[in-house]
XYZ file of C-alpha atoms in Angstrom:
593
model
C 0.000 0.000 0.000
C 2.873 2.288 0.614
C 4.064 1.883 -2.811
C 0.767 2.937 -4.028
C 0.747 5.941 -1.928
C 4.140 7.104 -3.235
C 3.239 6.297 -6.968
C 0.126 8.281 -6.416
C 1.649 11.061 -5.406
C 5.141 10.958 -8.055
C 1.935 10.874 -10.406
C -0.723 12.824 -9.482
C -0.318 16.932 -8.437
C -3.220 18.223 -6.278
C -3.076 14.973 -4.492
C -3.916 15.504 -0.557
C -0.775 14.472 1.799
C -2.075 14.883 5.412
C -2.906 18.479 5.662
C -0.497 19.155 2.550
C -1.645 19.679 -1.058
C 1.204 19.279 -3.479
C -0.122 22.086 -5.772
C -2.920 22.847 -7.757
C -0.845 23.887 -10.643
C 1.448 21.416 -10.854
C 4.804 19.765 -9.187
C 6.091 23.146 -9.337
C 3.453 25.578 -7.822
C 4.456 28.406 -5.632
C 1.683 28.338 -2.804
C 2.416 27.784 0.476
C 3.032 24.231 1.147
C 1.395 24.175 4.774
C -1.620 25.524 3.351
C -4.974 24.024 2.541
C -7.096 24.123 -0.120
C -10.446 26.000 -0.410
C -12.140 24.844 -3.578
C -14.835 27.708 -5.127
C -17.097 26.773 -8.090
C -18.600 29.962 -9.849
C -20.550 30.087 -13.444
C -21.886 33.196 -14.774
C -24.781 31.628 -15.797
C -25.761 30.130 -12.260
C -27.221 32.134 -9.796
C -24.987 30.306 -6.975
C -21.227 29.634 -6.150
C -20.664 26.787 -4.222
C -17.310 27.012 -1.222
C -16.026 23.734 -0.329
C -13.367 22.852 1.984
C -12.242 20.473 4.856
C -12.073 21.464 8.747
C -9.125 20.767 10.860
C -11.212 18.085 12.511
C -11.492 16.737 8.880
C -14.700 17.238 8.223
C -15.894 18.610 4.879
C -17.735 21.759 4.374
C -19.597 22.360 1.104
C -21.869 25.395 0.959
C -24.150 27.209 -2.039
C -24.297 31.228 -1.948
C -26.171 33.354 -3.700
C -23.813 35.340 -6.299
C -24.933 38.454 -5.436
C -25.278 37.708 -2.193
C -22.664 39.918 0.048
C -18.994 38.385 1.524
C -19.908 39.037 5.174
C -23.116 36.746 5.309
C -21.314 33.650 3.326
C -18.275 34.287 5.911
C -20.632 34.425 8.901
C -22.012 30.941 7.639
C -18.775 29.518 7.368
C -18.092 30.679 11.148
C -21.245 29.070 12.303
C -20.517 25.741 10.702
C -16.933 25.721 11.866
C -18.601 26.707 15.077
C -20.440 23.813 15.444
C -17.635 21.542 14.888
C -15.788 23.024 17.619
C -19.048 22.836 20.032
C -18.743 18.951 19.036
C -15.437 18.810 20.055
C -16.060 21.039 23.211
C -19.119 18.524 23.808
C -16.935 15.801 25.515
C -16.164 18.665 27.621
C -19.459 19.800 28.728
C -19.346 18.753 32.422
C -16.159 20.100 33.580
C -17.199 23.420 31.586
C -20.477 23.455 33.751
C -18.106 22.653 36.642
C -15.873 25.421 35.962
C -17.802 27.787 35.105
C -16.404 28.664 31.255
C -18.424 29.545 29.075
C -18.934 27.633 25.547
C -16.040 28.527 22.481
C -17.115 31.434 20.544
C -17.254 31.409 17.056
C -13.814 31.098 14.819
C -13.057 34.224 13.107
C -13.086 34.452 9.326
C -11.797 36.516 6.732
C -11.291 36.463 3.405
C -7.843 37.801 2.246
C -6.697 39.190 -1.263
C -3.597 38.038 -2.992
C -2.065 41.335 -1.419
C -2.593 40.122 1.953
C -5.800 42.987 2.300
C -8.583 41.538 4.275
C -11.864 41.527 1.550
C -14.363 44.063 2.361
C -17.851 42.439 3.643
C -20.247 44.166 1.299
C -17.969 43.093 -1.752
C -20.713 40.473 -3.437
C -19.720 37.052 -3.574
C -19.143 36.435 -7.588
C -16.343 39.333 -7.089
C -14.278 38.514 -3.756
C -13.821 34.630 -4.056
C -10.953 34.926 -6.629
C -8.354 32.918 -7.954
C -5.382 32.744 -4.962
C -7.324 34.742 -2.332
C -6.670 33.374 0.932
C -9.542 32.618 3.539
C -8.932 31.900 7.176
C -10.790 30.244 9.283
C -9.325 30.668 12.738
C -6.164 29.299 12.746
C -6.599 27.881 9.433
C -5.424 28.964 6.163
C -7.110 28.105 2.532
C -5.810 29.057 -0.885
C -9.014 29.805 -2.769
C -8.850 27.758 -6.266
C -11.735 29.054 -8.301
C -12.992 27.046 -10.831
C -10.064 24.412 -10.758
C -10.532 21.340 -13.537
C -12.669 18.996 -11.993
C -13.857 15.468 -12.492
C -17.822 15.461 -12.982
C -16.932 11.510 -14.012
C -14.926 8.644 -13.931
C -16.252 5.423 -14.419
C -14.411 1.935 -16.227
C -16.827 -0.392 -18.430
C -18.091 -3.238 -16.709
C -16.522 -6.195 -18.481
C -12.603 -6.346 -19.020
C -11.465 -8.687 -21.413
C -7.254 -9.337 -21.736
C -5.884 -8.127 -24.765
C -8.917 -5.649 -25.126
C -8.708 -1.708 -24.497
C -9.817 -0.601 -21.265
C -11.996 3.074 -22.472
C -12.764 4.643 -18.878
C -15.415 6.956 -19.242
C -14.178 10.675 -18.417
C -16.243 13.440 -17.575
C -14.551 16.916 -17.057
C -15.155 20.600 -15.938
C -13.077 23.313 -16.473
C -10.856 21.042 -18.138
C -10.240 18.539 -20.789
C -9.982 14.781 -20.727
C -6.854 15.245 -23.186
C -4.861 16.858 -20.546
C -5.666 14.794 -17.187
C -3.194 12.511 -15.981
C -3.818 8.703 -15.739
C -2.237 5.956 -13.211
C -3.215 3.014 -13.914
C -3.006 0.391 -10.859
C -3.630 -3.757 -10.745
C -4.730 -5.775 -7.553
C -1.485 -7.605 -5.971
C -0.893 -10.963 -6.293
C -1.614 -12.766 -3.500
C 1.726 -15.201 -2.786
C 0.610 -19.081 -2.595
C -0.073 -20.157 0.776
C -1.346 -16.487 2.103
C -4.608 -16.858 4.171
C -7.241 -15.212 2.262
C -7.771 -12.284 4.928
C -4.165 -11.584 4.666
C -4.422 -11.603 0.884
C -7.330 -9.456 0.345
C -5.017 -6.838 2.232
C -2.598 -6.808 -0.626
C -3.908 -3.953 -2.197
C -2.704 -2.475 -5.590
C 0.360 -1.947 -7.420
C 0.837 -0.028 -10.306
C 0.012 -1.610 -13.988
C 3.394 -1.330 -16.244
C 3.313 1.035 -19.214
C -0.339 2.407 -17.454
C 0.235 5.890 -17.649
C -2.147 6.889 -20.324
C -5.771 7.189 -20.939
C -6.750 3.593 -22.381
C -4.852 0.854 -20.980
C -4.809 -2.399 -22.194
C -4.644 -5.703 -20.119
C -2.742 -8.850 -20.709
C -3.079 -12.195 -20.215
C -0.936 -11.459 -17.073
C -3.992 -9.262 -15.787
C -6.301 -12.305 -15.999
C -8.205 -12.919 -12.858
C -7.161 -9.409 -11.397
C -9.125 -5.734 -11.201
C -7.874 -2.830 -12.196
C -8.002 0.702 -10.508
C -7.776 4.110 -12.599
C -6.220 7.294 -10.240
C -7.373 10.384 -12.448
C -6.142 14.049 -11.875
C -8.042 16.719 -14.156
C -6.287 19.121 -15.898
C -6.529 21.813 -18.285
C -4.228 23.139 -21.359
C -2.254 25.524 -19.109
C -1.521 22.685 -16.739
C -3.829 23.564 -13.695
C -4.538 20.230 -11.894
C -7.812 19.325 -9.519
C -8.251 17.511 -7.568
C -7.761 13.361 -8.462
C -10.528 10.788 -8.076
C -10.426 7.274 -8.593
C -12.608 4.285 -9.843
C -12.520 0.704 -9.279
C -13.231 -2.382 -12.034
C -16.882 -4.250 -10.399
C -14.965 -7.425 -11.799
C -11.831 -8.602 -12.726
C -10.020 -9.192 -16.317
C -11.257 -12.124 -18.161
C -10.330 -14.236 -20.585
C -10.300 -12.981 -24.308
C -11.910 -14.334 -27.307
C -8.470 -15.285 -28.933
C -8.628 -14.618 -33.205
C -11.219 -12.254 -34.074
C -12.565 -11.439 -37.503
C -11.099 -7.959 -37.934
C -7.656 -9.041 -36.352
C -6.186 -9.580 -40.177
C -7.886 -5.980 -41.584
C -5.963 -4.433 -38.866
C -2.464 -5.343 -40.523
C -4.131 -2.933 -43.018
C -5.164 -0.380 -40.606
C -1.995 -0.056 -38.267
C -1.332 3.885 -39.180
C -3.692 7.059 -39.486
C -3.322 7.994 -43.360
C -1.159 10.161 -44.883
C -1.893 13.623 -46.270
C -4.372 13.846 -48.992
C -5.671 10.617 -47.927
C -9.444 10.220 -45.619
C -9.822 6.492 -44.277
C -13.613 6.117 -44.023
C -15.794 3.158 -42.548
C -19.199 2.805 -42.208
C -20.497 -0.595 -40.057
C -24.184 -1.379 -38.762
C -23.070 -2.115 -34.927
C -25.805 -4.208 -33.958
C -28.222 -1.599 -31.639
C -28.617 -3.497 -27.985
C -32.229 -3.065 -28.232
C -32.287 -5.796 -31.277
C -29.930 -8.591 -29.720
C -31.204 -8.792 -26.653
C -34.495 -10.313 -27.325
C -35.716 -13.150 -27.135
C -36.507 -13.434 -30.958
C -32.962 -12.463 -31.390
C -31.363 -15.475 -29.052
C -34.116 -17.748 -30.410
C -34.740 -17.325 -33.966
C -32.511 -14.487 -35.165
C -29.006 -15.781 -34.056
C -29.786 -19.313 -31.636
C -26.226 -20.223 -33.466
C -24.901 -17.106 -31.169
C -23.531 -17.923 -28.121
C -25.699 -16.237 -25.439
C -22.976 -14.167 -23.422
C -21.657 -13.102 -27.063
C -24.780 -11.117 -27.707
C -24.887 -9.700 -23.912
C -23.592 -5.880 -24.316
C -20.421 -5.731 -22.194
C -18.732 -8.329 -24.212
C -19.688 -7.096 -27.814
C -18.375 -3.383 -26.758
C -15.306 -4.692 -26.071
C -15.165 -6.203 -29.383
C -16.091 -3.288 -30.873
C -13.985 -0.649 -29.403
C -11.027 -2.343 -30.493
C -12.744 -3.063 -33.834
C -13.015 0.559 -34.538
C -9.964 1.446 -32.712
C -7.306 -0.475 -34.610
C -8.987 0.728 -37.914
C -7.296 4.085 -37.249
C -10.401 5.810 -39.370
C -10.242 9.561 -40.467
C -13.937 9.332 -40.479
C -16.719 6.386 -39.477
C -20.404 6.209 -39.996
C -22.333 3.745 -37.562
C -25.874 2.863 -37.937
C -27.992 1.067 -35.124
C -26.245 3.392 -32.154
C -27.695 2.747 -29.001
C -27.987 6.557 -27.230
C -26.753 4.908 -23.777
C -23.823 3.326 -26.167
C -22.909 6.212 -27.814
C -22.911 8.396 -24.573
C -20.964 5.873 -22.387
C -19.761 3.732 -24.090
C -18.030 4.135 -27.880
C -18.606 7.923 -27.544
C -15.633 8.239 -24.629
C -13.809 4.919 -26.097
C -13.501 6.586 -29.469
C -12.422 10.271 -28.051
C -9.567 8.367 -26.441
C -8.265 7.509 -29.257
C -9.290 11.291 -31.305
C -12.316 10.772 -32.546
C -14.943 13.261 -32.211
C -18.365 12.023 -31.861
C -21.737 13.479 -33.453
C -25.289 11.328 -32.566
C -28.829 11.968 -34.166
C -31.556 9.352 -32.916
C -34.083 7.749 -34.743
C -37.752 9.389 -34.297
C -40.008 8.072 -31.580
C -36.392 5.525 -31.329
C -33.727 4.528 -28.298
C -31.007 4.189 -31.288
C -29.873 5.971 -34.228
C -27.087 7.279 -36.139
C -22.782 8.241 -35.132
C -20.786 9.840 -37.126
C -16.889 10.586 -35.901
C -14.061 12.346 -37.443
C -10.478 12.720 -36.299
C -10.108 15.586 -34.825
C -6.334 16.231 -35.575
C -7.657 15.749 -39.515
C -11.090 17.732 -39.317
C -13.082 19.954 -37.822
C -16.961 20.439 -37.625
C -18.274 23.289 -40.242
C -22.014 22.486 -39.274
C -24.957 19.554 -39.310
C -28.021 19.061 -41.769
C -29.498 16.431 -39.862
C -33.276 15.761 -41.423
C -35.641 12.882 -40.543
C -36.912 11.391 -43.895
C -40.467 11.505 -43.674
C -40.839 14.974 -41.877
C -38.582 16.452 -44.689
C -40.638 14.964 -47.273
C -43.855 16.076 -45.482
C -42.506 19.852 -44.871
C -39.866 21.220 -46.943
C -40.081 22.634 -50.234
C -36.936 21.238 -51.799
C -39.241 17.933 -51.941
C -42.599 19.567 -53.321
C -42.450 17.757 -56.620
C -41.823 14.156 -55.365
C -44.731 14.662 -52.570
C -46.794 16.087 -55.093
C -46.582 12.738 -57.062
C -46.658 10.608 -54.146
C -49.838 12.195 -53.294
C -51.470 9.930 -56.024
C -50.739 6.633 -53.812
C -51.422 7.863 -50.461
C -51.279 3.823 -48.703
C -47.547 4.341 -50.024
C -47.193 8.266 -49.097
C -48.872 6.637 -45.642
C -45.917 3.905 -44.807
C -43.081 6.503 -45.764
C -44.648 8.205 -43.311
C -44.655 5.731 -40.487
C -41.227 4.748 -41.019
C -38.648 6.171 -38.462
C -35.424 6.498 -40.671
C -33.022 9.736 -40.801
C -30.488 11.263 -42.066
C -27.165 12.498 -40.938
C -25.173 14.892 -42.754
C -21.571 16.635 -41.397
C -19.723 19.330 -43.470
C -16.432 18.780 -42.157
C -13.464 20.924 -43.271
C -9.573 19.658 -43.390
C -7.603 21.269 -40.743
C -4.704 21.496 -43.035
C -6.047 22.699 -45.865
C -9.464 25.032 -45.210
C -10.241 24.829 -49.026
C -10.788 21.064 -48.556
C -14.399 20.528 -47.411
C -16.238 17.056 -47.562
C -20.037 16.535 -47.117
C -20.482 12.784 -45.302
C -23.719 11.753 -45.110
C -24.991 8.663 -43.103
C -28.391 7.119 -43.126
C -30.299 3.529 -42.289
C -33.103 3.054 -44.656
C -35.952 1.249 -44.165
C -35.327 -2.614 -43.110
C -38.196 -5.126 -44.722
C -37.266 -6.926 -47.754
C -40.866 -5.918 -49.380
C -40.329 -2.371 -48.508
C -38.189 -1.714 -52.272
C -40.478 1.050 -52.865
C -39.975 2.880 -49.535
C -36.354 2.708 -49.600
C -36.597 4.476 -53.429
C -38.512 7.141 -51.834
C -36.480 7.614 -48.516
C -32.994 7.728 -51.103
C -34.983 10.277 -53.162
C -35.337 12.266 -50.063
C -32.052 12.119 -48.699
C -30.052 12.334 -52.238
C -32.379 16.122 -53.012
C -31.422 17.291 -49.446
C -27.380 16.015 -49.869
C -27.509 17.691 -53.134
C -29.328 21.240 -51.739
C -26.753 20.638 -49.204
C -23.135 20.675 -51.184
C -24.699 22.772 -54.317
C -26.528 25.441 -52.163
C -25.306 25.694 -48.825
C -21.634 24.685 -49.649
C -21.329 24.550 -53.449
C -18.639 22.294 -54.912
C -18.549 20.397 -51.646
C -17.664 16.246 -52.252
C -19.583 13.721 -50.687
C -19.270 10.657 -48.806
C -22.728 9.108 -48.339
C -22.286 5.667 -45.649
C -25.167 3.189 -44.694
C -27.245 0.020 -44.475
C -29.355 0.856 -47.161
C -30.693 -2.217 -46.921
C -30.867 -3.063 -50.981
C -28.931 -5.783 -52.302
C -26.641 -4.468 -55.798
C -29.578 -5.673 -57.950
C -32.785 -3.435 -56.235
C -33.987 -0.418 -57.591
C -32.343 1.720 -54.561
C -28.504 0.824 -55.531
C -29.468 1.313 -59.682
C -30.678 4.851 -58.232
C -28.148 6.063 -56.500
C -25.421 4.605 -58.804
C -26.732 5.315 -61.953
C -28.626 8.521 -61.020
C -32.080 7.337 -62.180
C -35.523 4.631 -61.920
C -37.722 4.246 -64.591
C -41.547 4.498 -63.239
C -41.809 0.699 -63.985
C -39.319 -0.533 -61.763
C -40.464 -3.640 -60.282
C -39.091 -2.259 -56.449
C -42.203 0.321 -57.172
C -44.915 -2.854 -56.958
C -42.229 -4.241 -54.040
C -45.089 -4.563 -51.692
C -47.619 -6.267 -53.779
C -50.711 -4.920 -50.942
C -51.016 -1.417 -52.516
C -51.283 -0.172 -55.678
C -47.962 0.390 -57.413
C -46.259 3.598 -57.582
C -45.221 5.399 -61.074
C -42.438 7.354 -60.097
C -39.807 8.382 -62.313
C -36.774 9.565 -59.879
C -33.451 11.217 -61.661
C -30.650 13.203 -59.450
C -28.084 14.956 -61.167
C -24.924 13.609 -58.276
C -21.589 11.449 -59.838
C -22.146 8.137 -56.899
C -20.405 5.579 -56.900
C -19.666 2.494 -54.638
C -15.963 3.183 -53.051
C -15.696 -0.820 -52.012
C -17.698 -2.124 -55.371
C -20.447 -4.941 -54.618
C -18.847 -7.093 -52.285
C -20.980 -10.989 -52.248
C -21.943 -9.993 -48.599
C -22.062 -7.197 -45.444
C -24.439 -9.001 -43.637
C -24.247 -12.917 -42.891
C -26.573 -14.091 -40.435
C -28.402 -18.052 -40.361
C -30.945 -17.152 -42.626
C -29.272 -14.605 -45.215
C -26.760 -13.111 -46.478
C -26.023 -10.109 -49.347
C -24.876 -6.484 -49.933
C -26.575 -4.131 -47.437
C -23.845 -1.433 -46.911
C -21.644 0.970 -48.973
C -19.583 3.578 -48.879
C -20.551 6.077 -51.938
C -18.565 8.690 -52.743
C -18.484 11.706 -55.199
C -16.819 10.274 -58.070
C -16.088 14.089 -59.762
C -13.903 14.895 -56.911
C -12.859 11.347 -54.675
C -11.108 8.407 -55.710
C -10.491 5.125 -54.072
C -6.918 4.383 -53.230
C -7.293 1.386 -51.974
C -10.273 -1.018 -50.134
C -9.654 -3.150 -47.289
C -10.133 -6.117 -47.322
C -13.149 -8.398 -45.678
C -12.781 -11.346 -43.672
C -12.672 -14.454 -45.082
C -15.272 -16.564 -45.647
C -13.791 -18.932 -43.315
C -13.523 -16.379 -40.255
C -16.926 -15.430 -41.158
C -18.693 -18.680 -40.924
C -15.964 -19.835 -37.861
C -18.617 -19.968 -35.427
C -21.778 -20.567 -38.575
C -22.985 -17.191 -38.770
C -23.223 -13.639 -37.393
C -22.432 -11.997 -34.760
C -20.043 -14.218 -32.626
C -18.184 -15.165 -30.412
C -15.468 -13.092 -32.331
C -17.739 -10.695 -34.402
C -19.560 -8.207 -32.628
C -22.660 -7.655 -35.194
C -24.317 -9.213 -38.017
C -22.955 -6.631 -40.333
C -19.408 -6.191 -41.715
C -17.172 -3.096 -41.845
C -16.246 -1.621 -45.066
C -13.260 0.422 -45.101
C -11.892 2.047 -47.797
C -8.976 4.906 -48.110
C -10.427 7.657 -50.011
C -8.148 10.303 -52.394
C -8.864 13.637 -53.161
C -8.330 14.043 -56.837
């Protein structure tokens, strides 16, 4: 435990040494070392400050003031609670007092000092005096006042660990940044054979080798052990808070062993070089979906059960993604708790920035993330499908027409799909601007005709988007589009029209067939070509996904390759024990031109 203690504190500034803070800004900080640490939180846009700091008895003291409110009143309150720790204290006391006469401790006296030493005036309001390295005593007590030091508002580590799998903690920050906090990463101590188990659970921790960064990664060495994260915030000008830490629930388990994207990372092992945007797009697998019963049952019985449990496919998946090394990546079927606490964080860690729009009426939806040393965010033309058709003029002509088959106009309606669209601009090169666009169409295998309508709809508002808004803008358009090379969808957005006799338009066979001639004037094409399959699961198999891209201003340099057949079908279908969804990743390195 000792050696704990002193790694802790070789690693982490602002940690508290008996009454001894080892400075809020760093190894190096100037304050007085003997003095303790008075913590103030004030926003302009709140109405209170909050004033927290520990007693000499140890107890904590954490108090909300009115902004406006003035200095004397929040320093009288501050006596009267330090007050009544002393009449605790003085408590014991009470009999020989009443014997002798005294009479009970009076109050502490307080004061709030500037950094010139000049005691605060009482009717200065609160938002003004608590400054930045203002000193407040509290009778014999000293406290440097840190306003608005980086604090943690989070910390949490995922619930399964597998070796040989990233460990993503979750990383929540205020007046800070998770890029700049300072991680210690720490492993339960073997227990030496023959040590009584009471003897071994007081072991305690020792720190992980190599665990000094944000995602650690066990080994088969951490098998059977937790794991403890120490985290000090931090901000860009090296201002530390104070640190917090989080325990594993369970320990490191067992991995998988060969997974299907272990061979596509060979591929994958560097970011891209200039000129060059890696971009995926992958249908995840929302949690919603596999964990039903008609999904362990019907859907995937081949599957073992704990493969389709959460925990274990996020682990997959965040080292999926990770060791892809992707400039950009479109998801589809996005859990909102996933994205928020789970891939979200994971995928920051490793410089990802993350944008989420849900489905309508939905608990999942659509992520799109973009490296955030390679692009930054212009703005977002997110649309749901139907709504846009219903409301906004750029689609008019097409409802218009659609008017005349109103069961159709009626199911396009019902139907929850969106759209996500991202202009994102290079970071070294302004002029370069790219338009990537990620949607889910409609999923049942008689619904040809709503899928034409839902790519009419998204294709018009892409277009309005990179002709309009941004002209001369490329486009990267990502999905499950859920149409198979040979439907009327893919001949649309390939070829850049359907003819009104399409037999997708009749797809249904209930209603009466549409007559819809469709035409857009955009240069698609599919960046990884028709591979035989994206999704494999017991019961089918085809071309779902694809990467489109503006052929008039992209090129492909070069496609990754999928798995095998053989991984694929390893374990008979999709997902796996060593595939996290029934989908496939396509990745593909993109050119300017």
């Amino acid at each position: 435990m000792r050696r704990l203690l002193w790694g802790a504190r070789r690693a982490l500034p602002g940690l508290k040494t008996g009454t001894q803070w080892l400075g809020s800004r760093g190894p190096h900080s100037t304050a007085s070392p003997a003095m303790e640490r008075a913590v103030v939180r004030c926003v302009p846009a709140e109405p209170k400050l909050s004033v927290s700091f520990v007693l000499g008895d140890g107890s904590a003291r954490h108090m909300q003031r009115d902004q406006a409110e003035p200095l004397g009143r929040a320093l009288a309150r501050i006596a009267n609670n330090a007050g009544k720790g002393n009449a605790k204290a003085a408590k014991k006391s009470k009999k020989a007092r009443a014997e002798s006469g005294a009479p009970p401790p009076p109050l502490p006296t307080v004061c709030l000092f500037s950094q010139d030493g000049q005691a605060v005036a009482e009717d200065v309001p609160n938002a003004e005096a608590w400054q930045d390295g203002t000193v407040l005593q509290v009778g014999e007590t000293r406290y440097r006042v840190e306003r608005n030091p980086p604090a943690l508002t989070e910390l949490q580590l995922p619930r399964s660990l597998l070796a040989g799998f990233p460990v993503c903690p979750k990383v929540r920050t205020e007046f800070g940044s998770p890029a700049h906090c300072l991680f210690r990463w720490y492993q339960e101590q073997k227990a030496e054979p023959g040590v009584a188990a009471a003897a071994a659970a007081a072991t305690g921790w020792v720190e992980a080798p190599g665990g000094t960064e944000r995602v650690f990664t066990p080994s088969n060495a951490h098998i059977g052990l937790r794991l403890k994260l120490i985290c000090t915030p931090a901000n860009e000008l090296r201002r530390y808070g104070l640190a917090r830490e989080a325990e594993s629930g369970g320990p490191v388990e067992a991995g998988p062993g060969a997974c299907t994207f272990d061979a596509r990372h060979l591929y994958t092992k560097k970011v891209t070089g200039p000129g060059l945007i890696r971009t995926v797009t992958y249908n995840i697998l929302a949690d919603i979906y596999a964990q039903t019963e008609l999904s362990r049952t019907v859907l995937y019985p081949y599957c073992a059960p704990y493969s389709l449990e959460l925990d274990y496919r996020q682990n997959l998946l965040k080292k999926e993604l990770a060791g892809y090394s992707a400039d950009i990546i479109c998801l589809q079927e996005v859990d909102k708790s996933v994205f928020t606490d789970s891939l979200g964080p994971a995928l920051d860690a490793f410089g990802l920035e993350g944008l989420f729009r849900i489905k309508e009426k939905q608990h999942e939806g659509l992520a799109t993330f973009y490296r955030r040393d390679r692009f930054s965010l212009l703005s977002q033309h997110d649309i749901a499908l139907n709504q846009a058709l219903l409301e906004d003029p750029l689609h008019k002509e097409l409802r218009d027409q659609l008017a005349l088959y109103p069961d159709v106009q009626e199911k396009v309606q019902q139907r929850s799909s969106v759209l996500q669209v991202s202009v994102l601009q290079s970071t070294s090169d302004p002029s370069r601007k790219v338009c990537v666009a990620n949607t889910h169409l409609y999923w049942h295998p008689k619904g040809g005709n709503i899928r034409l309508i839902q790519a009419a709809v998204a294709l018009s508002h892409i277009r309005h988007i990179t002709h309009n808004v941004y002209p001369a803008t490329p486009i990267i358009f990502c999905g499950d589009f859920n149409s198979t090379p040979s439907t009327g969808m893919y001949s649309f957005v390939s070829n850049g029209s359907v003819a009104e006799d399409h037999e997708d338009w009749g797809s249904n066979g209930e209603e009466k067939p549409c007559r819809i001639s469709l035409t857009h004037p955009l240069r698609l094409k599919s960046a990884c070509g028709e591979p035989a399959y994206t999704n494999y699961v017991g019961g089918f198999h085809g071309c779902l996904d694809y990467i489109f891209i503006d052929e008039s201003a992209l090129e492909v340099e070069q496609v990754i390759p999928l798995p095998s057949h053989e991984e694929v079908t390893t374990h008979q279908a999709l997902p796996s024990v060593s595939h996290p969804s029934d989908h496939i990743a396509l990745i593909c390195d993109l050119k300017w031109k």
